[in-house]
PDB file of C-alpha atoms in Angstrom:
ATOM      1  CA  MET C 377      43.859  27.533  46.689  1.00 61.00           C
ATOM      2  CA  GLU C 378      43.177  31.227  46.928  1.00 68.00           C
ATOM      3  CA  HIS C 379      39.516  32.234  46.969  1.00 74.00           C
ATOM      4  CA  PRO C 380      38.711  34.335  43.874  1.00 75.00           C
ATOM      5  CA  LEU C 381      37.318  37.196  45.963  1.00 85.00           C
ATOM      6  CA  GLU C 382      40.712  37.720  47.601  1.00 84.00           C
ATOM      7  CA  LYS C 383      41.848  39.395  44.343  1.00 83.00           C
ATOM      8  CA  PHE C 384      39.218  42.129  44.730  1.00 88.00           C
ATOM      9  CA  GLN C 385      40.319  44.777  47.230  1.00 91.00           C
ATOM     10  CA  TYR C 386      38.184  47.724  46.151  1.00 95.00           C
ATOM     11  CA  CYS C 387      34.460  48.112  45.688  1.00 95.00           C
ATOM     12  CA  PRO C 388      33.774  48.178  41.915  1.00 95.00           C
ATOM     13  CA  VAL C 389      30.935  50.679  42.413  1.00 96.00           C
ATOM     14  CA  CYS C 390      32.419  53.365  44.688  1.00 97.00           C
ATOM     15  CA  GLY C 391      36.107  52.373  44.930  1.00 96.00           C
ATOM     16  CA  SER C 392      36.068  52.057  48.725  1.00 97.00           C
ATOM     17  CA  THR C 393      38.683  49.917  50.458  1.00 96.00           C
ATOM     18  CA  HIS C 394      35.935  48.725  52.811  1.00 96.00           C
ATOM     19  CA  PHE C 395      35.002  45.910  50.436  1.00 95.00           C
ATOM     20  CA  GLU C 396      34.863  43.022  52.868  1.00 94.00           C
ATOM     21  CA  GLU C 397      33.858  39.375  53.066  1.00 91.00           C
ATOM     22  CA  HIS C 398      30.102  39.079  53.417  1.00 93.00           C
ATOM     23  CA  ASN C 399      29.936  35.286  53.258  1.00 92.00           C
ATOM     24  CA  PHE C 400      31.781  32.456  51.510  1.00 89.00           C
ATOM     25  CA  LYS C 401      30.747  33.572  48.031  1.00 90.00           C
ATOM     26  CA  SER C 402      30.371  37.330  48.342  1.00 94.00           C
ATOM     27  CA  LYS C 403      31.940  40.615  49.370  1.00 94.00           C
ATOM     28  CA  LYS C 404      29.990  43.669  50.507  1.00 96.00           C
ATOM     29  CA  CYS C 405      30.991  47.324  50.594  1.00 97.00           C
ATOM     30  CA  ARG C 406      30.528  49.030  53.981  1.00 97.00           C
ATOM     31  CA  GLU C 407      30.388  52.423  52.244  1.00 96.00           C
ATOM     32  CA  CYS C 408      27.758  52.012  49.496  1.00 97.00           C
ATOM     33  CA  GLY C 409      26.227  48.632  50.355  1.00 97.00           C
ATOM     34  CA  PHE C 410      27.071  46.939  47.032  1.00 97.00           C
ATOM     35  CA  THR C 411      27.353  43.145  47.316  1.00 96.00           C
ATOM     36  CA  TYR C 412      29.295  41.147  44.729  1.00 94.00           C
ATOM     37  CA  TYR C 413      28.726  37.388  44.396  1.00 93.00           C
ATOM     38  CA  ALA C 414      31.420  35.132  42.927  1.00 88.00           C
ATOM     39  CA  ASN C 415      29.130  32.754  41.041  1.00 91.00           C
ATOM     40  CA  PRO C 416      30.571  30.243  38.599  1.00 91.00           C
ATOM     41  CA  CYS C 417      30.845  31.023  34.897  1.00 93.00           C
ATOM     42  CA  SER C 418      29.136  28.714  32.409  1.00 96.00           C
ATOM     43  CA  ALA C 419      31.432  26.619  30.214  1.00 96.00           C
ATOM     44  CA  THR C 420      30.840  23.888  27.656  1.00 98.00           C
ATOM     45  CA  ALA C 421      32.620  20.889  26.153  1.00 98.00           C
ATOM     46  CA  ALA C 422      31.524  18.674  23.253  1.00 98.00           C
ATOM     47  CA  PHE C 423      31.986  14.964  22.749  1.00 98.00           C
ATOM     48  CA  ILE C 424      31.678  14.870  18.962  1.00 97.00           C
ATOM     49  CA  VAL C 425      31.485  11.317  17.612  1.00 96.00           C
ATOM     50  CA  ASN C 426      30.867   9.880  14.163  1.00 95.00           C
ATOM     51  CA  ASP C 427      29.377   6.626  12.889  1.00 93.00           C
ATOM     52  CA  LEU C 428      32.848   5.002  12.929  1.00 94.00           C
ATOM     53  CA  ASP C 429      33.018   5.448  16.724  1.00 94.00           C
ATOM     54  CA  GLU C 430      35.684   8.106  16.400  1.00 96.00           C
ATOM     55  CA  MET C 431      35.801  11.173  18.625  1.00 97.00           C
ATOM     56  CA  LEU C 432      36.854  14.630  17.489  1.00 98.00           C
ATOM     57  CA  VAL C 433      39.396  16.219  19.819  1.00 98.00           C
ATOM     58  CA  VAL C 434      41.472  19.363  19.505  1.00 97.00           C
ATOM     59  CA  ARG C 435      44.961  20.275  20.615  1.00 97.00           C
ATOM     60  CA  ARG C 436      45.107  23.383  22.788  1.00 95.00           C
ATOM     61  CA  ALA C 437      46.750  26.360  21.087  1.00 94.00           C
ATOM     62  CA  LYS C 438      46.974  28.450  24.268  1.00 91.00           C
ATOM     63  CA  GLU C 439      47.714  28.146  27.951  1.00 90.00           C
ATOM     64  CA  PRO C 440      46.652  26.679  30.232  1.00 90.00           C
ATOM     65  CA  ALA C 441      47.772  23.202  29.130  1.00 92.00           C
ATOM     66  CA  LYS C 442      48.959  24.378  25.699  1.00 95.00           C
ATOM     67  CA  GLY C 443      49.740  21.452  23.393  1.00 96.00           C
ATOM     68  CA  THR C 444      47.574  18.898  25.209  1.00 97.00           C
ATOM     69  CA  LEU C 445      44.334  17.402  23.967  1.00 98.00           C
ATOM     70  CA  ASP C 446      41.016  19.067  24.711  1.00 97.00           C
ATOM     71  CA  LEU C 447      37.385  18.910  23.692  1.00 98.00           C
ATOM     72  CA  PRO C 448      35.839  21.641  21.553  1.00 98.00           C
ATOM     73  CA  GLY C 449      34.183  24.099  23.913  1.00 97.00           C
ATOM     74  CA  GLY C 450      34.661  27.148  26.054  1.00 95.00           C
ATOM     75  CA  PHE C 451      32.908  29.884  27.971  1.00 95.00           C
ATOM     76  CA  VAL C 452      29.304  30.817  27.310  1.00 97.00           C
ATOM     77  CA  ASP C 453      28.961  34.465  26.303  1.00 97.00           C
ATOM     78  CA  MET C 454      26.549  36.914  27.840  1.00 95.00           C
ATOM     79  CA  TYR C 455      23.074  36.857  26.299  1.00 97.00           C
ATOM     80  CA  GLU C 456      23.419  33.374  24.811  1.00 97.00           C
ATOM     81  CA  THR C 457      22.050  30.062  26.022  1.00 97.00           C
ATOM     82  CA  VAL C 458      24.362  27.216  26.928  1.00 97.00           C
ATOM     83  CA  GLU C 459      23.240  25.436  23.752  1.00 97.00           C
ATOM     84  CA  GLU C 460      24.021  28.498  21.624  1.00 98.00           C
ATOM     85  CA  GLY C 461      27.406  28.793  23.306  1.00 98.00           C
ATOM     86  CA  MET C 462      28.140  25.122  22.654  1.00 98.00           C
ATOM     87  CA  ARG C 463      27.245  25.416  18.968  1.00 98.00           C
ATOM     88  CA  ARG C 464      29.279  28.640  18.613  1.00 98.00           C
ATOM     89  CA  GLU C 465      32.364  27.097  20.237  1.00 97.00           C
ATOM     90  CA  ILE C 466      32.134  24.008  18.007  1.00 97.00           C
ATOM     91  CA  LYS C 467      31.913  26.240  14.909  1.00 96.00           C
ATOM     92  CA  GLU C 468      34.777  28.498  16.063  1.00 96.00           C
ATOM     93  CA  GLU C 469      37.159  25.660  16.912  1.00 96.00           C
ATOM     94  CA  THR C 470      36.302  23.056  14.245  1.00 96.00           C
ATOM     95  CA  GLY C 471      34.262  24.712  11.485  1.00 95.00           C
ATOM     96  CA  LEU C 472      31.400  22.261  12.052  1.00 95.00           C
ATOM     97  CA  GLU C 473      27.846  23.579  12.195  1.00 94.00           C
ATOM     98  CA  VAL C 474      25.731  21.297  14.358  1.00 95.00           C
ATOM     99  CA  ASP C 475      22.063  21.324  15.209  1.00 91.00           C
ATOM    100  CA  GLU C 476      21.461  18.382  17.502  1.00 93.00           C
ATOM    101  CA  ILE C 477      23.323  18.377  20.780  1.00 96.00           C
ATOM    102  CA  GLN C 478      22.479  16.200  23.754  1.00 96.00           C
ATOM    103  CA  TYR C 479      23.225  17.308  27.305  1.00 97.00           C
ATOM    104  CA  LEU C 480      25.218  14.665  29.202  1.00 96.00           C
ATOM    105  CA  PHE C 481      26.395  15.933  32.591  1.00 96.00           C
ATOM    106  CA  SER C 482      28.026  18.822  34.429  1.00 95.00           C
ATOM    107  CA  SER C 483      30.841  19.307  36.893  1.00 92.00           C
ATOM    108  CA  PRO C 484      32.310  22.180  38.896  1.00 91.00           C
ATOM    109  CA  ASN C 485      35.758  23.322  37.854  1.00 90.00           C
ATOM    110  CA  VAL C 486      38.398  25.935  38.594  1.00 87.00           C
ATOM    111  CA  TYR C 487      39.984  27.222  35.375  1.00 86.00           C
ATOM    112  CA  GLN C 488      43.319  28.981  35.824  1.00 83.00           C
ATOM    113  CA  TYR C 489      43.374  32.194  33.813  1.00 81.00           C
ATOM    114  CA  SER C 490      45.715  35.181  34.153  1.00 79.00           C
ATOM    115  CA  GLY C 491      46.917  33.986  37.558  1.00 78.00           C
ATOM    116  CA  MET C 492      43.419  33.601  38.954  1.00 79.00           C
ATOM    117  CA  GLY C 493      41.212  30.602  39.559  1.00 81.00           C
ATOM    118  CA  VAL C 494      37.947  31.193  37.677  1.00 86.00           C
ATOM    119  CA  HIS C 495      35.191  28.981  39.031  1.00 88.00           C
ATOM    120  CA  THR C 496      33.149  27.435  36.241  1.00 92.00           C
ATOM    121  CA  LEU C 497      30.298  25.019  35.834  1.00 94.00           C
ATOM    122  CA  ASP C 498      31.288  22.800  32.911  1.00 96.00           C
ATOM    123  CA  MET C 499      28.378  21.389  30.907  1.00 97.00           C
ATOM    124  CA  ASP C 500      29.207  18.489  28.626  1.00 98.00           C
ATOM    125  CA  PHE C 501      27.267  17.597  25.480  1.00 98.00           C
ATOM    126  CA  LEU C 502      27.178  14.721  23.013  1.00 97.00           C
ATOM    127  CA  VAL C 503      27.114  15.545  19.323  1.00 96.00           C
ATOM    128  CA  HIS C 504      26.650  12.538  17.078  1.00 94.00           C
ATOM    129  CA  LEU C 505      27.491  13.235  13.443  1.00 93.00           C
ATOM    130  CA  HIS C 506      25.459  10.841  11.322  1.00 89.00           C
ATOM    131  CA  GLY C 507      26.233  10.179   7.700  1.00 87.00           C
ATOM    132  CA  ASP C 508      29.445  10.067   5.724  1.00 88.00           C
ATOM    133  CA  PRO C 509      32.374  10.411   8.171  1.00 85.00           C
ATOM    134  CA  ASP C 510      34.692  11.510   5.345  1.00 88.00           C
ATOM    135  CA  ARG C 511      32.443  14.494   4.643  1.00 87.00           C
ATOM    136  CA  ALA C 512      32.646  15.673   8.265  1.00 86.00           C
ATOM    137  CA  LYS C 513      36.398  15.092   8.303  1.00 87.00           C
ATOM    138  CA  ALA C 514      36.767  17.238   5.173  1.00 89.00           C
ATOM    139  CA  ILE C 515      34.918  20.122   6.843  1.00 89.00           C
ATOM    140  CA  VAL C 516      36.847  20.107  10.122  1.00 94.00           C
ATOM    141  CA  ARG C 517      39.502  22.814  10.424  1.00 92.00           C
ATOM    142  CA  ALA C 518      41.220  23.715  13.692  1.00 92.00           C
ATOM    143  CA  ALA C 519      40.816  27.408  14.502  1.00 92.00           C
ATOM    144  CA  ASP C 520      40.452  29.868  17.379  1.00 91.00           C
ATOM    145  CA  ASP C 521      41.746  28.144  20.548  1.00 89.00           C
ATOM    146  CA  ALA C 522      42.502  24.891  18.687  1.00 92.00           C
ATOM    147  CA  ALA C 523      45.890  24.298  17.093  1.00 95.00           C
ATOM    148  CA  GLU C 524      44.914  20.951  15.584  1.00 96.00           C
ATOM    149  CA  ALA C 525      41.814  18.783  15.191  1.00 96.00           C
ATOM    150  CA  LEU C 526      42.076  14.986  15.358  1.00 96.00           C
ATOM    151  CA  TRP C 527      39.667  12.076  14.966  1.00 97.00           C
ATOM    152  CA  ILE C 528      40.602   9.302  17.404  1.00 97.00           C
ATOM    153  CA  PRO C 529      38.893   5.904  17.635  1.00 97.00           C
ATOM    154  CA  ILE C 530      36.989   6.011  20.923  1.00 96.00           C
ATOM    155  CA  ASN C 531      38.617   2.792  22.125  1.00 95.00           C
ATOM    156  CA  GLU C 532      42.028   4.484  21.706  1.00 97.00           C
ATOM    157  CA  VAL C 533      41.209   7.715  23.566  1.00 97.00           C
ATOM    158  CA  ASN C 534      43.688   8.175  26.432  1.00 97.00           C
ATOM    159  CA  PRO C 535      42.339  10.434  29.191  1.00 97.00           C
ATOM    160  CA  ALA C 536      45.903  11.160  30.378  1.00 97.00           C
ATOM    161  CA  ALA C 537      46.526  13.067  27.108  1.00 98.00           C
ATOM    162  CA  PHE C 538      43.983  15.727  28.121  1.00 97.00           C
ATOM    163  CA  GLY C 539      45.757  18.526  29.973  1.00 94.00           C
ATOM    164  CA  LEU C 540      42.877  20.126  31.843  1.00 92.00           C
ATOM    165  CA  THR C 541      41.764  18.143  34.896  1.00 91.00           C
ATOM    166  CA  SER C 542      38.071  18.862  34.389  1.00 93.00           C
ATOM    167  CA  ILE C 543      38.199  17.716  30.753  1.00 95.00           C
ATOM    168  CA  ARG C 544      40.230  14.631  31.678  1.00 96.00           C
ATOM    169  CA  ASN C 545      37.627  13.715  34.308  1.00 96.00           C
ATOM    170  CA  ALA C 546      34.800  14.304  31.826  1.00 97.00           C
ATOM    171  CA  VAL C 547      36.544  12.073  29.261  1.00 97.00           C
ATOM    172  CA  ILE C 548      36.895   9.312  31.851  1.00 96.00           C
ATOM    173  CA  ARG C 549      33.210   9.582  32.702  1.00 95.00           C
ATOM    174  CA  PHE C 550      32.213   9.693  29.034  1.00 97.00           C
ATOM    175  CA  LEU C 551      34.236   6.588  28.203  1.00 96.00           C
ATOM    176  CA  GLN C 552      32.681   4.720  31.113  1.00 93.00           C
ATOM    177  CA  GLU C 553      29.181   5.667  29.954  1.00 92.00           C
ATOM    178  CA  TYR C 554      29.686   5.521  26.169  1.00 88.00           C
ATOM    179  CA  GLU C 555      28.214   2.082  25.588  1.00 77.00           C
ATOM    180  CA  VAL C 556      24.979   3.172  27.257  1.00 77.00           C
ATOM    181  CA  LEU C 557      24.983   6.482  25.335  1.00 71.00           C
ATOM    182  CA  ARG C 558      25.268   4.685  21.965  1.00 68.00           C
ATOM    183  CA  LYS C 559      21.858   3.055  22.399  1.00 59.00           C
TER     184      LYS C 559
END
């Protein structure tokens, strides 16, 4: 896999072609001294479950992996916390407004976008919707990056239906740990 810094040939500050590898995660300009670090972007994914042990999943409306299952989530914007980003993505993709989110785990990922591997740090959260499941189902509307929203009984969730490797791996881990998480 191509290193993301290989795409950058010119210094973004002075435009010099002497923008060279400094170390594994950075390039430095010999002309102006600017150093650019390729740090991972923050990304989120939500395991939204209700009292019927159903999980809310979405179908991807866009590439990569268009048409496959996904979890509500996405990139964290500048100037927002991971928690704010998680809540925003849930609202944008499902219409749900949630308060309580519980951090579960994280994993490194490479997200293919516009022909480039974008390194991310995916942070996964549990959102348990308590109360009337029919009320939550009535609110949910697929939007933004989601073409469809589906409630699937957790014991019927098939990790192979999730098109993004990082999400598939997170679903596998979640399913393995779900019984412990329920307590």
